[in-house]
Structure formats: structure tokens, C-alpha cells
Amino acid sequence: MAQQTVNTAIDSLTAALKSNIIPNQEYFLQGSILDSSVEVLLHRLRGLCDNVDTNLETFHDHEMCFSIRGPNNTQPLQLRVRRSLDHNGMPMQLRYIGQPEIGDKSRPTVLRNSIDIGTSNTVVEFLTELGCRKDFEYSAKGYMFRKGRMKITVFKVFKIDETRKMMSSGGFDALSPLTHSYLVELSVLAPSGQDAIADDMRCFAEQLRPLVQLEKIDYKRLVHGP
């Protein structure tokens, strides 16, 4: 009975993917801005985005990044677990992120496969039992804006000191910023084949210049050099 339920769920998921119902691709741009200029950027985003009549939407999350290698030492599968530190009752989020597609110069954004699901708070133990390795973790604290389907986040990345973390009663009082700047990310989750979204993102990104320049970041080039 359990196996039949699993098969039905897999068949339903496969059919949904083929019908382009599930948003399984992420269009993505990134940039950064110095701490001294972030207030000006926030003011501009409040004027451009949809949620301007309310207080700024904030978030404080803890993210853990895992990887597991497949057979024949293939490219590792990357998984991320994120939980809210502001709302302890919210489900944890498990996210699969595929390799970014950079090569298409006509597309103004990075494109990568991405699937998000809500999970219970035992997901870390589950991934560990599967053989996943935790590569790194960090805390992200900042602001979230929306413009139609576009999500804009402006946040600071904090390093988690493991020694102080174990000694701290709250667990996340021991945080230190990695840089003197904020990361700025513009993203849209959508089903396959909706490349027109990338042009909308490019137009929106141009409205944030010269405060921040949102670009296609090629991480492989950053690691290996030109």
C-alpha cells in the first residue's frame, strides 16, 4: 500500500513537471552594495515595489548547505536547508539547486533548476543518514521586497562561530558579519519555458543603477579564473 502511494505521488509529480505546472526554474541576478549606501537602496526599492504601504518585510534565516556525490564521482548534488530564526514554528525549507546556465549570452539572467519543499525539523538528520555532507552554514539577515513575480532580497551574511554557538543559550547570538556590504538578489521561480521573465528582470535591474549593478555571476570563473 505504501509503495503504491509512493508510485502515485511520483507519477503525479512527473505529470505536473511535464505540464509546466511546477515552478522548477529560477531566473537569477546578483550584486552587492556597501553598508554606507544600503539605506538609499532600501528607499528606492520601497518606491518601486508592491509592498510599499507596509513596514519593511524583514527576515533572519539560518542556512545549511549539503552535498552528496553520485556514482562514478559525478558532479555532487547540492541541497540547502533553511529555517527562520524569527518564526520558530514555520516549516524548514529543503531546496535543490542545479548548476547555473551561463552560456546563453542572449539571456540577461542566470537560469538554474530549483525546487523548494517544506519539511519537518528532522530534515538535517534525514540528509545525514542519506550520506550528505554539510559543507558550510551561515546566517542571512535582511529585507525582502516583491514586484509582481519578482523577489528582491537585500541581506547581510553572518559567519556562525561553532564554539560560541555551542556555548550560547540561543544558539545564534554568536554571529559576525563576513563583509562590510549587503548582498542584493533578484529572482523569479517559474515553470520551464518562460524566458520573457528574464527581460522583465533586466528592466527592473536597470532601475537600480548606479546604486547596485545586478549581474549574471559565473561562480566557476570566480573559482578557476578567466
PDB file of C-alpha atoms in Angstrom, residues 22-225:
ATOM      1  CA  ILE A  22       5.516  23.321 -11.039  1.00  0.00           C
ATOM      2  CA  PRO A  23       7.881  26.339 -10.867  1.00  0.00           C
ATOM      3  CA  ASN A  24      11.117  24.391 -11.193  1.00  0.00           C
ATOM      4  CA  GLN A  25      13.434  27.006 -12.725  1.00  0.00           C
ATOM      5  CA  GLU A  26      14.924  30.100 -11.155  1.00  0.00           C
ATOM      6  CA  TYR A  27      15.938  33.219 -13.066  1.00  0.00           C
ATOM      7  CA  PHE A  28      18.593  34.945 -11.012  1.00  0.00           C
ATOM      8  CA  LEU A  29      20.741  38.106 -10.778  1.00  0.00           C
ATOM      9  CA  GLN A  30      23.132  39.176  -8.025  1.00  0.00           C
ATOM     10  CA  GLY A  31      25.007  42.233  -6.842  1.00  0.00           C
ATOM     11  CA  SER A  32      26.254  43.912  -3.682  1.00  0.00           C
ATOM     12  CA  ILE A  33      26.168  47.311  -2.016  1.00  0.00           C
ATOM     13  CA  LEU A  34      28.250  48.843   0.772  1.00  0.00           C
ATOM     14  CA  ASP A  35      26.743  49.246   4.229  1.00  0.00           C
ATOM     15  CA  SER A  36      27.010  53.026   3.893  1.00  0.00           C
ATOM     16  CA  SER A  37      24.679  53.072   0.854  1.00  0.00           C
ATOM     17  CA  VAL A  38      22.103  50.431   1.753  1.00  0.00           C
ATOM     18  CA  GLU A  39      19.562  52.898   3.210  1.00  0.00           C
ATOM     19  CA  VAL A  40      19.388  54.718  -0.130  1.00  0.00           C
ATOM     20  CA  LEU A  41      18.773  51.416  -1.935  1.00  0.00           C
ATOM     21  CA  LEU A  42      16.021  50.439   0.513  1.00  0.00           C
ATOM     22  CA  HIS A  43      14.333  53.809  -0.061  1.00  0.00           C
ATOM     23  CA  ARG A  44      14.417  53.275  -3.834  1.00  0.00           C
ATOM     24  CA  LEU A  45      13.047  49.741  -3.549  1.00  0.00           C
ATOM     25  CA  ARG A  46      10.155  50.977  -1.413  1.00  0.00           C
ATOM     26  CA  GLY A  47       9.247  53.308  -4.254  1.00  0.00           C
ATOM     27  CA  LEU A  48       9.496  50.624  -6.948  1.00  0.00           C
ATOM     28  CA  CYS A  49       7.995  47.545  -5.282  1.00  0.00           C
ATOM     29  CA  ASP A  50       4.479  46.369  -4.464  1.00  0.00           C
ATOM     30  CA  ASN A  51       4.654  46.104  -0.673  1.00  0.00           C
ATOM     31  CA  VAL A  52       5.304  49.814  -0.086  1.00  0.00           C
ATOM     32  CA  ASP A  53       2.283  50.567   2.115  1.00  0.00           C
ATOM     33  CA  THR A  54       3.510  48.348   4.937  1.00  0.00           C
ATOM     34  CA  ASN A  55       6.603  48.249   7.100  1.00  0.00           C
ATOM     35  CA  LEU A  56       9.713  46.741   5.550  1.00  0.00           C
ATOM     36  CA  GLU A  57       9.480  42.952   5.436  1.00  0.00           C
ATOM     37  CA  THR A  58      12.481  41.531   7.278  1.00  0.00           C
ATOM     38  CA  PHE A  59      13.898  38.033   7.640  1.00  0.00           C
ATOM     39  CA  HIS A  60      16.585  36.284   9.655  1.00  0.00           C
ATOM     40  CA  ASP A  61      17.384  32.767   8.437  1.00  0.00           C
ATOM     41  CA  HIS A  62      19.869  30.013   9.155  1.00  0.00           C
ATOM     42  CA  GLU A  63      21.020  28.156   6.033  1.00  0.00           C
ATOM     43  CA  MET A  64      22.984  24.905   5.848  1.00  0.00           C
ATOM     44  CA  CYS A  65      24.462  23.688   2.566  1.00  0.00           C
ATOM     45  CA  PHE A  66      24.863  19.949   1.952  1.00  0.00           C
ATOM     46  CA  SER A  67      26.273  17.902  -0.891  1.00  0.00           C
ATOM     47  CA  ILE A  68      26.340  14.244  -1.852  1.00  0.00           C
ATOM     48  CA  ARG A  69      28.278  12.616  -4.685  1.00  0.00           C
ATOM     49  CA  GLY A  70      26.649  10.184  -7.058  1.00  0.00           C
ATOM     50  CA  PRO A  71      28.180   7.061  -8.605  1.00  0.00           C
ATOM     51  CA  ASN A  72      31.443   7.327 -10.563  1.00  0.00           C
ATOM     52  CA  ASN A  73      32.401  10.520  -8.692  1.00  0.00           C
ATOM     53  CA  THR A  74      29.981  12.637 -10.739  1.00  0.00           C
ATOM     54  CA  GLN A  75      29.069  16.260 -10.064  1.00  0.00           C
ATOM     55  CA  PRO A  76      27.796  16.426  -6.454  1.00  0.00           C
ATOM     56  CA  LEU A  77      24.131  17.034  -5.793  1.00  0.00           C
ATOM     57  CA  GLN A  78      23.686  20.250  -3.799  1.00  0.00           C
ATOM     58  CA  LEU A  79      20.913  20.674  -1.257  1.00  0.00           C
ATOM     59  CA  ARG A  80      20.168  23.556   1.099  1.00  0.00           C
ATOM     60  CA  VAL A  81      18.188  23.591   4.316  1.00  0.00           C
ATOM     61  CA  ARG A  82      16.868  26.922   5.538  1.00  0.00           C
ATOM     62  CA  ARG A  83      14.943  27.753   8.677  1.00  0.00           C
ATOM     63  CA  SER A  84      13.596  31.008  10.016  1.00  0.00           C
ATOM     64  CA  LEU A  85      15.136  32.309  13.227  1.00  0.00           C
ATOM     65  CA  ASP A  86      12.346  34.873  13.599  1.00  0.00           C
ATOM     66  CA  HIS A  87       9.462  32.372  13.360  1.00  0.00           C
ATOM     67  CA  ASN A  88      10.365  29.096  15.041  1.00  0.00           C
ATOM     68  CA  GLY A  89       7.039  27.466  14.201  1.00  0.00           C
ATOM     69  CA  MET A  90       7.483  27.705  10.424  1.00  0.00           C
ATOM     70  CA  PRO A  91       8.432  24.556   8.447  1.00  0.00           C
ATOM     71  CA  MET A  92      12.042  24.174   7.429  1.00  0.00           C
ATOM     72  CA  GLN A  93      12.730  24.532   3.704  1.00  0.00           C
ATOM     73  CA  LEU A  94      14.674  21.969   1.681  1.00  0.00           C
ATOM     74  CA  ARG A  95      15.930  23.293  -1.620  1.00  0.00           C
ATOM     75  CA  TYR A  96      17.589  21.648  -4.601  1.00  0.00           C
ATOM     76  CA  ILE A  97      19.659  23.981  -6.774  1.00  0.00           C
ATOM     77  CA  GLY A  98      21.047  22.795 -10.109  1.00  0.00           C
ATOM     78  CA  GLN A  99      24.106  24.013 -11.967  1.00  0.00           C
ATOM     79  CA  PRO A 100      23.607  27.550 -13.345  1.00  0.00           C
ATOM     80  CA  GLU A 101      23.318  28.014 -17.104  1.00  0.00           C
ATOM     81  CA  ILE A 102      25.573  30.946 -18.009  1.00  0.00           C
ATOM     82  CA  GLY A 103      26.485  30.274 -21.637  1.00  0.00           C
ATOM     83  CA  ASP A 104      23.433  31.763 -23.406  1.00  0.00           C
ATOM     84  CA  LYS A 105      24.574  35.374 -23.882  1.00  0.00           C
ATOM     85  CA  SER A 106      21.155  36.401 -25.219  1.00  0.00           C
ATOM     86  CA  ARG A 107      19.525  35.594 -21.856  1.00  0.00           C
ATOM     87  CA  PRO A 108      20.070  38.505 -19.433  1.00  0.00           C
ATOM     88  CA  THR A 109      19.895  36.342 -16.300  1.00  0.00           C
ATOM     89  CA  VAL A 110      21.356  33.176 -14.857  1.00  0.00           C
ATOM     90  CA  LEU A 111      18.997  30.203 -15.205  1.00  0.00           C
ATOM     91  CA  ARG A 112      19.142  27.218 -12.869  1.00  0.00           C
ATOM     92  CA  ASN A 113      16.877  24.356 -11.839  1.00  0.00           C
ATOM     93  CA  SER A 114      15.404  24.896  -8.391  1.00  0.00           C
ATOM     94  CA  ILE A 115      12.815  23.031  -6.335  1.00  0.00           C
ATOM     95  CA  ASP A 116      11.660  24.082  -2.843  1.00  0.00           C
ATOM     96  CA  ILE A 117       9.660  21.945  -0.424  1.00  0.00           C
ATOM     97  CA  GLY A 118       8.584  22.417   3.182  1.00  0.00           C
ATOM     98  CA  THR A 119       9.842  19.772   5.617  1.00  0.00           C
ATOM     99  CA  SER A 120       9.788  18.797   9.272  1.00  0.00           C
ATOM    100  CA  ASN A 121      12.584  19.762  11.672  1.00  0.00           C
ATOM    101  CA  THR A 122      14.212  16.328  11.270  1.00  0.00           C
ATOM    102  CA  VAL A 123      15.363  17.007   7.703  1.00  0.00           C
ATOM    103  CA  VAL A 124      19.023  17.504   8.732  1.00  0.00           C
ATOM    104  CA  GLU A 125      19.111  14.079  10.385  1.00  0.00           C
ATOM    105  CA  PHE A 126      17.457  12.607   7.279  1.00  0.00           C
ATOM    106  CA  LEU A 127      20.079  14.114   4.931  1.00  0.00           C
ATOM    107  CA  THR A 128      22.894  12.940   7.194  1.00  0.00           C
ATOM    108  CA  GLU A 129      21.562   9.383   7.134  1.00  0.00           C
ATOM    109  CA  LEU A 130      21.435   9.557   3.328  1.00  0.00           C
ATOM    110  CA  GLY A 131      25.171  10.303   3.325  1.00  0.00           C
ATOM    111  CA  CYS A 132      25.031  14.046   2.700  1.00  0.00           C
ATOM    112  CA  ARG A 133      27.914  16.150   3.989  1.00  0.00           C
ATOM    113  CA  LYS A 134      27.413  19.599   5.448  1.00  0.00           C
ATOM    114  CA  ASP A 135      29.804  21.862   3.530  1.00  0.00           C
ATOM    115  CA  PHE A 136      29.089  25.155   5.302  1.00  0.00           C
ATOM    116  CA  GLU A 137      26.429  27.171   7.080  1.00  0.00           C
ATOM    117  CA  TYR A 138      25.672  30.826   7.604  1.00  0.00           C
ATOM    118  CA  SER A 139      23.023  33.226   8.819  1.00  0.00           C
ATOM    119  CA  ALA A 140      21.290  35.699   6.480  1.00  0.00           C
ATOM    120  CA  LYS A 141      19.543  38.773   7.863  1.00  0.00           C
ATOM    121  CA  GLY A 142      17.916  41.496   5.815  1.00  0.00           C
ATOM    122  CA  TYR A 143      14.906  42.733   3.853  1.00  0.00           C
ATOM    123  CA  MET A 144      12.549  41.267   1.246  1.00  0.00           C
ATOM    124  CA  PHE A 145      10.622  43.112  -1.478  1.00  0.00           C
ATOM    125  CA  ARG A 146       8.256  41.951  -4.224  1.00  0.00           C
ATOM    126  CA  LYS A 147       7.453  43.338  -7.643  1.00  0.00           C
ATOM    127  CA  GLY A 148       4.901  41.121  -9.355  1.00  0.00           C
ATOM    128  CA  ARG A 149       6.514  37.688  -9.524  1.00  0.00           C
ATOM    129  CA  MET A 150       9.974  39.089  -8.810  1.00  0.00           C
ATOM    130  CA  LYS A 151      11.515  38.723  -5.359  1.00  0.00           C
ATOM    131  CA  ILE A 152      14.245  41.126  -4.267  1.00  0.00           C
ATOM    132  CA  THR A 153      16.300  40.427  -1.148  1.00  0.00           C
ATOM    133  CA  VAL A 154      18.844  42.746   0.451  1.00  0.00           C
ATOM    134  CA  PHE A 155      20.694  40.929   3.196  1.00  0.00           C
ATOM    135  CA  LYS A 156      23.889  40.601   5.161  1.00  0.00           C
ATOM    136  CA  VAL A 157      25.696  37.277   5.561  1.00  0.00           C
ATOM    137  CA  PHE A 158      26.963  36.342   9.021  1.00  0.00           C
ATOM    138  CA  LYS A 159      29.517  33.723   9.970  1.00  0.00           C
ATOM    139  CA  ILE A 160      28.476  31.277  12.671  1.00  0.00           C
ATOM    140  CA  ASP A 161      31.178  30.635  15.245  1.00  0.00           C
ATOM    141  CA  GLU A 162      30.726  26.956  16.144  1.00  0.00           C
ATOM    142  CA  THR A 163      32.458  27.196  19.538  1.00  0.00           C
ATOM    143  CA  ARG A 164      30.453  30.202  20.705  1.00  0.00           C
ATOM    144  CA  LYS A 165      27.332  28.723  19.128  1.00  0.00           C
ATOM    145  CA  MET A 166      27.536  25.670  21.400  1.00  0.00           C
ATOM    146  CA  MET A 167      28.090  27.892  24.431  1.00  0.00           C
ATOM    147  CA  SER A 168      25.240  30.288  23.560  1.00  0.00           C
ATOM    148  CA  SER A 169      21.817  29.508  25.018  1.00  0.00           C
ATOM    149  CA  GLY A 170      20.045  30.931  21.982  1.00  0.00           C
ATOM    150  CA  GLY A 171      22.405  29.267  19.534  1.00  0.00           C
ATOM    151  CA  PHE A 172      22.642  32.252  17.166  1.00  0.00           C
ATOM    152  CA  ASP A 173      23.804  35.104  19.352  1.00  0.00           C
ATOM    153  CA  ALA A 174      27.377  34.415  18.204  1.00  0.00           C
ATOM    154  CA  LEU A 175      27.286  35.991  14.733  1.00  0.00           C
ATOM    155  CA  SER A 176      29.856  38.150  12.981  1.00  0.00           C
ATOM    156  CA  PRO A 177      29.400  39.779   9.534  1.00  0.00           C
ATOM    157  CA  LEU A 178      31.563  38.376   6.747  1.00  0.00           C
ATOM    158  CA  THR A 179      31.859  41.685   4.856  1.00  0.00           C
ATOM    159  CA  HIS A 180      31.051  45.390   5.059  1.00  0.00           C
ATOM    160  CA  SER A 181      28.396  45.053   2.365  1.00  0.00           C
ATOM    161  CA  TYR A 182      24.947  43.630   1.666  1.00  0.00           C
ATOM    162  CA  LEU A 183      24.119  41.050  -0.993  1.00  0.00           C
ATOM    163  CA  VAL A 184      21.313  42.008  -3.363  1.00  0.00           C
ATOM    164  CA  GLU A 185      19.476  39.232  -5.210  1.00  0.00           C
ATOM    165  CA  LEU A 186      16.716  39.445  -7.798  1.00  0.00           C
ATOM    166  CA  SER A 187      14.968  36.165  -8.603  1.00  0.00           C
ATOM    167  CA  VAL A 188      11.847  34.592 -10.084  1.00  0.00           C
ATOM    168  CA  LEU A 189      10.703  30.974  -9.738  1.00  0.00           C
ATOM    169  CA  ALA A 190       8.744  29.847 -12.786  1.00  0.00           C
ATOM    170  CA  PRO A 191       7.886  26.757 -14.838  1.00  0.00           C
ATOM    171  CA  SER A 192      10.094  25.886 -17.811  1.00  0.00           C
ATOM    172  CA  GLY A 193       9.989  27.959 -20.973  1.00  0.00           C
ATOM    173  CA  GLN A 194       9.107  31.397 -19.606  1.00  0.00           C
ATOM    174  CA  ASP A 195      12.206  33.273 -20.744  1.00  0.00           C
ATOM    175  CA  ALA A 196      10.294  36.553 -21.138  1.00  0.00           C
ATOM    176  CA  ILE A 197      10.653  36.896 -17.365  1.00  0.00           C
ATOM    177  CA  ALA A 198      14.375  37.475 -17.821  1.00  0.00           C
ATOM    178  CA  ASP A 199      13.711  40.627 -19.858  1.00  0.00           C
ATOM    179  CA  ASP A 200      11.409  41.972 -17.125  1.00  0.00           C
ATOM    180  CA  MET A 201      14.160  41.359 -14.589  1.00  0.00           C
ATOM    181  CA  ARG A 202      16.720  43.166 -16.728  1.00  0.00           C
ATOM    182  CA  CYS A 203      14.442  46.209 -16.967  1.00  0.00           C
ATOM    183  CA  PHE A 204      13.908  46.235 -13.210  1.00  0.00           C
ATOM    184  CA  ALA A 205      17.646  45.841 -12.520  1.00  0.00           C
ATOM    185  CA  GLU A 206      18.393  48.871 -14.704  1.00  0.00           C
ATOM    186  CA  GLN A 207      16.181  50.986 -12.425  1.00  0.00           C
ATOM    187  CA  LEU A 208      18.502  50.218  -9.500  1.00  0.00           C
ATOM    188  CA  ARG A 209      21.613  51.550 -11.226  1.00  0.00           C
ATOM    189  CA  PRO A 210      24.020  53.099 -10.336  1.00  0.00           C
ATOM    190  CA  LEU A 211      23.316  52.165  -6.703  1.00  0.00           C
ATOM    191  CA  VAL A 212      23.750  48.462  -7.397  1.00  0.00           C
ATOM    192  CA  GLN A 213      24.647  46.561 -10.541  1.00  0.00           C
ATOM    193  CA  LEU A 214      22.842  43.237 -10.734  1.00  0.00           C
ATOM    194  CA  GLU A 215      24.702  40.794 -12.960  1.00  0.00           C
ATOM    195  CA  LYS A 216      24.997  37.205 -14.115  1.00  0.00           C
ATOM    196  CA  ILE A 217      27.635  35.757 -11.780  1.00  0.00           C
ATOM    197  CA  ASP A 218      29.707  32.874 -13.156  1.00  0.00           C
ATOM    198  CA  TYR A 219      30.920  31.129  -9.986  1.00  0.00           C
ATOM    199  CA  LYS A 220      33.103  28.678 -11.901  1.00  0.00           C
ATOM    200  CA  ARG A 221      35.008  31.593 -13.406  1.00  0.00           C
ATOM    201  CA  LEU A 222      35.426  33.153  -9.953  1.00  0.00           C
ATOM    202  CA  VAL A 223      36.918  29.916  -8.636  1.00  0.00           C
ATOM    203  CA  HIS A 224      39.112  28.937 -11.581  1.00  0.00           C
ATOM    204  CA  GLY A 225      39.892  32.368 -13.016  1.00  0.00           C
TER     205      GLY A 225
END
